[in-house]
Short mmCIF file of C-alpha atoms in Angstrom, two decimals:
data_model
loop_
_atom_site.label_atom_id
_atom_site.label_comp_id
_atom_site.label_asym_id
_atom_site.label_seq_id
_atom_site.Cartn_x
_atom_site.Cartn_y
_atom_site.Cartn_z
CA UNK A 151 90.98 -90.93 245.05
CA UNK A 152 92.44 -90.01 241.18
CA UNK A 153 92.13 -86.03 240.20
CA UNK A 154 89.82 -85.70 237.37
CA UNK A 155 90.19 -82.99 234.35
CA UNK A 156 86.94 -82.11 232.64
CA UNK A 157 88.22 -80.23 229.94
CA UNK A 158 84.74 -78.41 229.03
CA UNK A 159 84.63 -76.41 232.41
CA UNK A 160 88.05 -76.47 233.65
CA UNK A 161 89.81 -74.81 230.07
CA UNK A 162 92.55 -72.38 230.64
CA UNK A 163 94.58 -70.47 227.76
CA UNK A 164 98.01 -70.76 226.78
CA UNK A 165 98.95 -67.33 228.75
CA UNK A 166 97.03 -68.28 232.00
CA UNK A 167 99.22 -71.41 231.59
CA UNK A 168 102.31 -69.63 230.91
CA UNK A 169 101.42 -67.48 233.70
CA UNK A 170 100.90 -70.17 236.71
CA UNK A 171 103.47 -72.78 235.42
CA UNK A 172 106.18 -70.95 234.21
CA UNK A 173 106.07 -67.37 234.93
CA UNK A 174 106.17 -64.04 233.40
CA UNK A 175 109.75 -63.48 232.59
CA UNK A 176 112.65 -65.76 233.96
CA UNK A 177 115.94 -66.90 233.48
CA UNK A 178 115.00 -69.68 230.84
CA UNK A 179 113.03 -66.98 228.95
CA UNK A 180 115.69 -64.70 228.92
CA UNK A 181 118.04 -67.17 227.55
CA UNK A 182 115.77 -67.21 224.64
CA UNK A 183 115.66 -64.22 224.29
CA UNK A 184 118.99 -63.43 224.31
CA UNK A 185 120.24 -66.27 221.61
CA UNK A 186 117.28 -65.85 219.28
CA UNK A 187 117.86 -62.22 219.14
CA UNK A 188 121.40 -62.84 217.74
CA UNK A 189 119.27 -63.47 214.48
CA UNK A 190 118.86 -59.50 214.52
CA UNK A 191 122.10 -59.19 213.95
CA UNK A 192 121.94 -61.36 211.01
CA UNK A 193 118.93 -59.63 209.60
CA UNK A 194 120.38 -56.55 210.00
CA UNK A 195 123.57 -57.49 207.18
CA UNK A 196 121.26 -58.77 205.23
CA UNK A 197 118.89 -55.40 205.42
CA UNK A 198 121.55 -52.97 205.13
CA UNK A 199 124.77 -54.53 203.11
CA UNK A 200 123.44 -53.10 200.34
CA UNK A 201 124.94 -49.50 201.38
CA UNK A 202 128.58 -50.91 201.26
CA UNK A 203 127.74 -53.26 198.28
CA UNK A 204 125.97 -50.93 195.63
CA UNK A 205 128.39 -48.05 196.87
CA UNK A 206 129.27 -45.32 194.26
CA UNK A 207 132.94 -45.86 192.31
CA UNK A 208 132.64 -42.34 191.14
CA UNK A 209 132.42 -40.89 194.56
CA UNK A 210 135.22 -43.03 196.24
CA UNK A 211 137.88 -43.50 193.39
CA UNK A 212 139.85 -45.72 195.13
CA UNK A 213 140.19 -47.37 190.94
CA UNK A 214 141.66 -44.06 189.72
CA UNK A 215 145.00 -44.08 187.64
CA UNK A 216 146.87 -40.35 186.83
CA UNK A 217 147.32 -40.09 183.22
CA UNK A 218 151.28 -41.16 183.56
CA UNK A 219 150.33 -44.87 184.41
CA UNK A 220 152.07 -47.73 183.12
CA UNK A 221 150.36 -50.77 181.86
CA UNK A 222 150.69 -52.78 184.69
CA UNK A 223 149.28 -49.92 186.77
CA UNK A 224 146.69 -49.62 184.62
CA UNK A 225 145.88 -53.00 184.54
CA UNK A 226 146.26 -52.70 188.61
CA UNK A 227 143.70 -50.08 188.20
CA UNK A 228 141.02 -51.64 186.42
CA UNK A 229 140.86 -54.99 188.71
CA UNK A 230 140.30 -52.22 191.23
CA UNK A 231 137.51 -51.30 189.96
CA UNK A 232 135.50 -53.92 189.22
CA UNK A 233 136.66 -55.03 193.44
CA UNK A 234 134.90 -51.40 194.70
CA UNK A 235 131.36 -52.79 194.62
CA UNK A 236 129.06 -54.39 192.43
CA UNK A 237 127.78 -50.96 190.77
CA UNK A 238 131.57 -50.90 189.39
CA UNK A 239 131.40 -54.64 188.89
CA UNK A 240 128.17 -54.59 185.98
CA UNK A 241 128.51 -50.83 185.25
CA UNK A 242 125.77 -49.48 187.11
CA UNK A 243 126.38 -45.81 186.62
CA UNK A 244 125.05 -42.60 184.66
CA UNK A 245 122.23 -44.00 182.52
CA UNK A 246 122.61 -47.32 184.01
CA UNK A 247 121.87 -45.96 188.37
CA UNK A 248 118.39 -46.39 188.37
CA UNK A 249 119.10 -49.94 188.57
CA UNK A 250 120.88 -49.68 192.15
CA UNK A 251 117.60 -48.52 193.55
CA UNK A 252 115.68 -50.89 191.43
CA UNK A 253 117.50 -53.90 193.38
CA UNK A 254 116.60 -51.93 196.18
CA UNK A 255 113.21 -52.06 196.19
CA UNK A 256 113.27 -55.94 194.62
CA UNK A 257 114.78 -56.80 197.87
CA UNK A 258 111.80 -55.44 199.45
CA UNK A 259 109.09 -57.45 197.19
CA UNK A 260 111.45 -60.66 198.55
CA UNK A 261 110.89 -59.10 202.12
CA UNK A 262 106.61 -58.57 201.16
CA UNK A 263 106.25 -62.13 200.00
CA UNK A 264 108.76 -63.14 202.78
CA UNK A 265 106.35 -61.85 205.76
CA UNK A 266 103.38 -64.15 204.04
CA UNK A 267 105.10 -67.20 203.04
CA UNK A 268 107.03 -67.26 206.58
CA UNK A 269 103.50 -65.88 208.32
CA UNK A 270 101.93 -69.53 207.16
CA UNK A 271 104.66 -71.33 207.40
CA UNK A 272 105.29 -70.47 211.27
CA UNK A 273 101.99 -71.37 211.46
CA UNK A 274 102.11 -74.83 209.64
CA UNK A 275 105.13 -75.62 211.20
CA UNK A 276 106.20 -73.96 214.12
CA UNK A 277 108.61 -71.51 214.51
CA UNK A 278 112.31 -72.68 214.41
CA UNK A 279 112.34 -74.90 211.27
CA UNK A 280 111.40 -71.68 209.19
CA UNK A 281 114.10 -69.67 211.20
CA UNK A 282 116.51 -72.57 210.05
CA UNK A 283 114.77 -72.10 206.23
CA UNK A 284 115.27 -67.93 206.36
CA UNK A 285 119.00 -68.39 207.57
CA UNK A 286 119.44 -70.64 204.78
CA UNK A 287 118.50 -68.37 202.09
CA UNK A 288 119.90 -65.46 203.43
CA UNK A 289 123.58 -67.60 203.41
CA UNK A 290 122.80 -68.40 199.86
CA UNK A 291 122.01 -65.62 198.51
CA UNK A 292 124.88 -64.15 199.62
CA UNK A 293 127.35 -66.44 198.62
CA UNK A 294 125.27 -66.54 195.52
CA UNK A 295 127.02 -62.81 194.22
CA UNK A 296 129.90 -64.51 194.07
CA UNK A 297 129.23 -66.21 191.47
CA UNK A 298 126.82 -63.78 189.55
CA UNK A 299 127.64 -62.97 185.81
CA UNK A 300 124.53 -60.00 185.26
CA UNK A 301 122.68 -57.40 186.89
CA UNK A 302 119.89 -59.41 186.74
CA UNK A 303 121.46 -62.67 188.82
CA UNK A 304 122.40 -60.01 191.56
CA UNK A 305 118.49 -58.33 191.27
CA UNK A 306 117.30 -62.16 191.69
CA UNK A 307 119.63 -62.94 194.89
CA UNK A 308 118.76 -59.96 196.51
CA UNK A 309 114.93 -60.62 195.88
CA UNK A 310 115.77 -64.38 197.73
CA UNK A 311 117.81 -62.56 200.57
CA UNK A 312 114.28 -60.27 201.16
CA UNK A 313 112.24 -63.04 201.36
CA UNK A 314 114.66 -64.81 204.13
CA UNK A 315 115.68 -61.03 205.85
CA UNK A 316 111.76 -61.20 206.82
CA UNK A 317 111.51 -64.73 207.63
CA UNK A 318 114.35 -64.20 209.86
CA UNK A 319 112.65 -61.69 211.40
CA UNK A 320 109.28 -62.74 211.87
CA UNK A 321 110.17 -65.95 213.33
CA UNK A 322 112.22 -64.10 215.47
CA UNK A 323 109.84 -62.02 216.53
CA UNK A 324 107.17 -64.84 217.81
CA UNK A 325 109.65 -67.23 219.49
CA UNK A 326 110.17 -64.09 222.02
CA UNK A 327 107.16 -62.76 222.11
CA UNK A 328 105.75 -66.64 222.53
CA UNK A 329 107.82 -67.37 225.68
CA UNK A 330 106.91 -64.67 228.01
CA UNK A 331 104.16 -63.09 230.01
CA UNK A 332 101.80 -60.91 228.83
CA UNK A 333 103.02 -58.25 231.41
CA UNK A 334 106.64 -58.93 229.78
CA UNK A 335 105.75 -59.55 226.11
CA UNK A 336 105.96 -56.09 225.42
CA UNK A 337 109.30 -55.46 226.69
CA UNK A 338 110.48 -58.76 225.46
CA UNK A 339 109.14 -57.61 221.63
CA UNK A 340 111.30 -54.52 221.75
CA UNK A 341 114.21 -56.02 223.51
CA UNK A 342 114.36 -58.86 220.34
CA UNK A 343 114.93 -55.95 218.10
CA UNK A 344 117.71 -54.12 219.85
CA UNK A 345 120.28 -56.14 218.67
CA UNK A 346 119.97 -54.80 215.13
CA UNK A 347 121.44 -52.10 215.53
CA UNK A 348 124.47 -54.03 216.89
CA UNK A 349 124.12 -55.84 213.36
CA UNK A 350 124.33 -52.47 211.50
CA UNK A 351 127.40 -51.37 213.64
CA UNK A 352 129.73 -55.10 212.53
CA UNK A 353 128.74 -54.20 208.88
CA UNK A 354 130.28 -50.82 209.45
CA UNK A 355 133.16 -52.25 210.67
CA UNK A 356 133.64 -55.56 208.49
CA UNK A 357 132.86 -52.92 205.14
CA UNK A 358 135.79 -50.74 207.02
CA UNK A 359 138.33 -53.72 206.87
CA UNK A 360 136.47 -55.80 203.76
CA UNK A 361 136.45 -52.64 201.51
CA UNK A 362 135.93 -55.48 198.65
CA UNK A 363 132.28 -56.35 197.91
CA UNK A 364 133.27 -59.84 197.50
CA UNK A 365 135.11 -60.39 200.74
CA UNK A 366 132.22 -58.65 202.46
CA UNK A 367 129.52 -60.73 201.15
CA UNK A 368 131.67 -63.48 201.94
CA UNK A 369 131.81 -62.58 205.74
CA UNK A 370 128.13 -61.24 206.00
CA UNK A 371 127.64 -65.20 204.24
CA UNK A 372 129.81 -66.65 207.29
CA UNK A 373 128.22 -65.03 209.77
CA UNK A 374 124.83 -66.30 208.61
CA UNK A 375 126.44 -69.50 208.26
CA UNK A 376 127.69 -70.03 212.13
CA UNK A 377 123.80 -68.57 213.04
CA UNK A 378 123.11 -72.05 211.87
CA UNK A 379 124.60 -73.66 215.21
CA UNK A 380 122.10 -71.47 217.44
CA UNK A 381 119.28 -73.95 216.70
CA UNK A 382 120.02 -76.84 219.29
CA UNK A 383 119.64 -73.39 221.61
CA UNK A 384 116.48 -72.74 220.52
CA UNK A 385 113.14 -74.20 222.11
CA UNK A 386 110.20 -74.24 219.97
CA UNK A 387 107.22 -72.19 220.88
CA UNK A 388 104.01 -73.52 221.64
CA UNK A 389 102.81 -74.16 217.52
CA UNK A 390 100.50 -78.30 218.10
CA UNK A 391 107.95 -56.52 211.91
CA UNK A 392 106.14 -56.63 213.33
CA UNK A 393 104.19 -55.36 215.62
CA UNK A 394 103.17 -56.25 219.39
CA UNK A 395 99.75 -54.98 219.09
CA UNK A 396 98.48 -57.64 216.21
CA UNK A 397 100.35 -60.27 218.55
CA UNK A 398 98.20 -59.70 221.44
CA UNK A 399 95.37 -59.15 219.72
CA UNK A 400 95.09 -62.76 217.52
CA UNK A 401 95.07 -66.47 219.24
CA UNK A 402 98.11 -68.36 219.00
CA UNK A 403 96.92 -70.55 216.11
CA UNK A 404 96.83 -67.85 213.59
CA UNK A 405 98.76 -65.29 215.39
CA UNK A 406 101.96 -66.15 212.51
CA UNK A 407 99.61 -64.93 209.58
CA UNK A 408 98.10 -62.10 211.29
CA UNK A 409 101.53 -60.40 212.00
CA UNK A 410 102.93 -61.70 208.78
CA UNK A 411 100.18 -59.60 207.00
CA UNK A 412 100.58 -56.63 208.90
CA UNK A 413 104.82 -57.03 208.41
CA UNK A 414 103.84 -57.06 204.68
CA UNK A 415 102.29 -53.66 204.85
CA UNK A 416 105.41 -52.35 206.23
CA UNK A 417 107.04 -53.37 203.06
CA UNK A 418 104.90 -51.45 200.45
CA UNK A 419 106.67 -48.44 201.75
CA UNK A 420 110.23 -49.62 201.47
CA UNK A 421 109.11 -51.00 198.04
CA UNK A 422 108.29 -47.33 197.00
CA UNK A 423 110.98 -46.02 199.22
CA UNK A 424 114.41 -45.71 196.62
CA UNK A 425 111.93 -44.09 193.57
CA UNK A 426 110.55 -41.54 195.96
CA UNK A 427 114.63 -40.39 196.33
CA UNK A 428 114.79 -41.02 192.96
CA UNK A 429 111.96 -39.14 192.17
CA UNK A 430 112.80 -35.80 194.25
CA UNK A 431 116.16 -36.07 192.62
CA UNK A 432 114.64 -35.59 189.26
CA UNK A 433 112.15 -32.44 190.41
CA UNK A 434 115.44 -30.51 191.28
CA UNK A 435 113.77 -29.92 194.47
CA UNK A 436 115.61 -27.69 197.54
CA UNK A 437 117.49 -31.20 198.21
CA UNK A 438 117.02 -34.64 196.68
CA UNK A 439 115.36 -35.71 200.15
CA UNK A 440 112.56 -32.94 200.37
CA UNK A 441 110.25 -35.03 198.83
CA UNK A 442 110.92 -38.28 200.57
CA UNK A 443 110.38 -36.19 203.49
CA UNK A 444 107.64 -34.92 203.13
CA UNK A 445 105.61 -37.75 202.10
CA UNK A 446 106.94 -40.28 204.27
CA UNK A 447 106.30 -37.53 207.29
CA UNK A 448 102.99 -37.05 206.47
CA UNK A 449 101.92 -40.53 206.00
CA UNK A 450 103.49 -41.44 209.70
CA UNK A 451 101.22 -38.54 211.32
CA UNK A 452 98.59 -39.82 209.66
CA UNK A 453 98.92 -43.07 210.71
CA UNK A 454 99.56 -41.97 214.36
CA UNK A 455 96.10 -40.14 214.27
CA UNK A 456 94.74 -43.22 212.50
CA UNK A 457 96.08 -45.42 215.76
CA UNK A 458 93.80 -43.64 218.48
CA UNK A 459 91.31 -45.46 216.95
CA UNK A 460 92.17 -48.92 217.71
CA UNK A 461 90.89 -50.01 221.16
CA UNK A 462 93.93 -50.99 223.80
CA UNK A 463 94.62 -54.40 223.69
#
């Protein structure tokens, strides 16, 4: 006799399936998790370069000539300069700094509009093609300094490299979270992250040996580049930060958009982040990071009271 499936009184969910067909956490899962977490490490350049790429010529004077120079030491000089980093490269010092943290904070308003655009596309689409779209951009945009003649052309590319920096992310984020348990998707969510800090470690060490801006962009670029390769590693998740509590608590259908939302809200913050330092700077406070501090401090306890609220998911 043929097994029948009446699909209005025998419906199960996509974790009860998960569950009894595939199991919690196993080795297939932790595959995934292990090669899509590699786009951490990726984020993680694209996040951070900044430090090595905007760093001060006036504090490291690796440019300066003694007054005895000759021309061609001169001349040996000045190439140096503009090869320290891109604030030497356009000039961005004295009355011109305020534009380092300005790019700053435009590569944040790329990561807020990032974490919405990549929220609907994941959701539209699935969840590796926009991982294969955020790699992209971030490998454009960084080969893109090469070629930039302004301020402004840098200001742009590092606006694009936000917006794929959170794609990366967020995509990231649900194909582990996707292809696990519930019991393990909590573990799993934290676990995906780790691996950024292993990103911010190899910038260290390529800024160490690339002290160049443009031979580090150019390896931060590669490395995105051979991220590209991952994909025929990659399963997609079950489409027909970033934080684990808004996963759990939205269906998978719209479960992209919800955390996408929530990631963007972490931006605002990093947005206002480099004018608060700027700010206490300019108030001549005990120390130029009193006030960044202090706000920033307060508005985390306040948002750790505010959490009690929200019932356990």
């Amino acid at each position: 006799m043929m097994n029948t499936y009446d699909c209005e009184t025998d419906t199960i969910t996509f974790d009860e399936a998960l569950v009894k067909h595939v199991g919690q956490f196993g080795r297939g899962q932790l595959r995934v998790l292990l090669v899509t977490s590699l786009y951490q490490v990726t984020a993680a350049l694209a996040f951070m370069i900044p430090v090595f790429l905007f760093k001060d010529p006036l504090a490291t004077r690796s440019w300066e000539c003694d007054g005895a120079a000759g021309a061609a030491q001169q001349a040996a000089c000045s190439s140096a300069w503009e090869s320290d980093s891109l604030v030497a490269r356009f000039n961005l010092v004295c009355g011109q700094a305020w534009k380092v943290q300005l790019t700053n904070s435009l590569f944040f308003v790329g990561a807020f509009a990032g974490s919405g655009i990549f929220g609907l596309l994941c959701d539209r689409w699935g969840r590796k093609l926009p991982l294969f779209l955020a790699t992209v951009i971030i490998t454009a945009s960084m080969f893109g300094l090469l070629g930039a003649t302004s301020y402004w052309a840098v200001a742009g590319l590092r606006v694009l490299c936000g917006v794929g920096a959170a794609g990366q992310i967020h995509c990231n984020f649900l194909l582990v979270t996707e292809c696990v348990g519930p019991n393990a998707r909590g573990r799993a969510g934290v676990g995906a992250l780790l691996p950024f800090t292993i990103g911010e470690f190899l910038l260290v060490a390529l800024a160490v040996a690339l002290p160049a801006w443009n031979h580090l962009a150019i390896a931060a670029g590669a490395i995105n580049t051979a991220g590209l390769f991952l994909f025929p590693f990659i399963p997609e998740t079950s489409q027909s930060v970033i934080p684990i509590y808004t996963a759990e608590l939205f269906p998978t259908s719209v479960r992209s958009t919800a955390v996408g939302i929530c990631s963007q809200a972490c931006r605002l913050g990093a947005i206002a982040a480099p004018f608060m330092l700027m700010l206490g700077s300019s108030l001549r406070l005990v120390s130029p990071v009193f006030l960044p501090y202090l706000v920033f401090g307060a508005i985390s306890c306040l948002a750790g009271l505010l959490v009690l609220l929200l019932p356990v998911s």
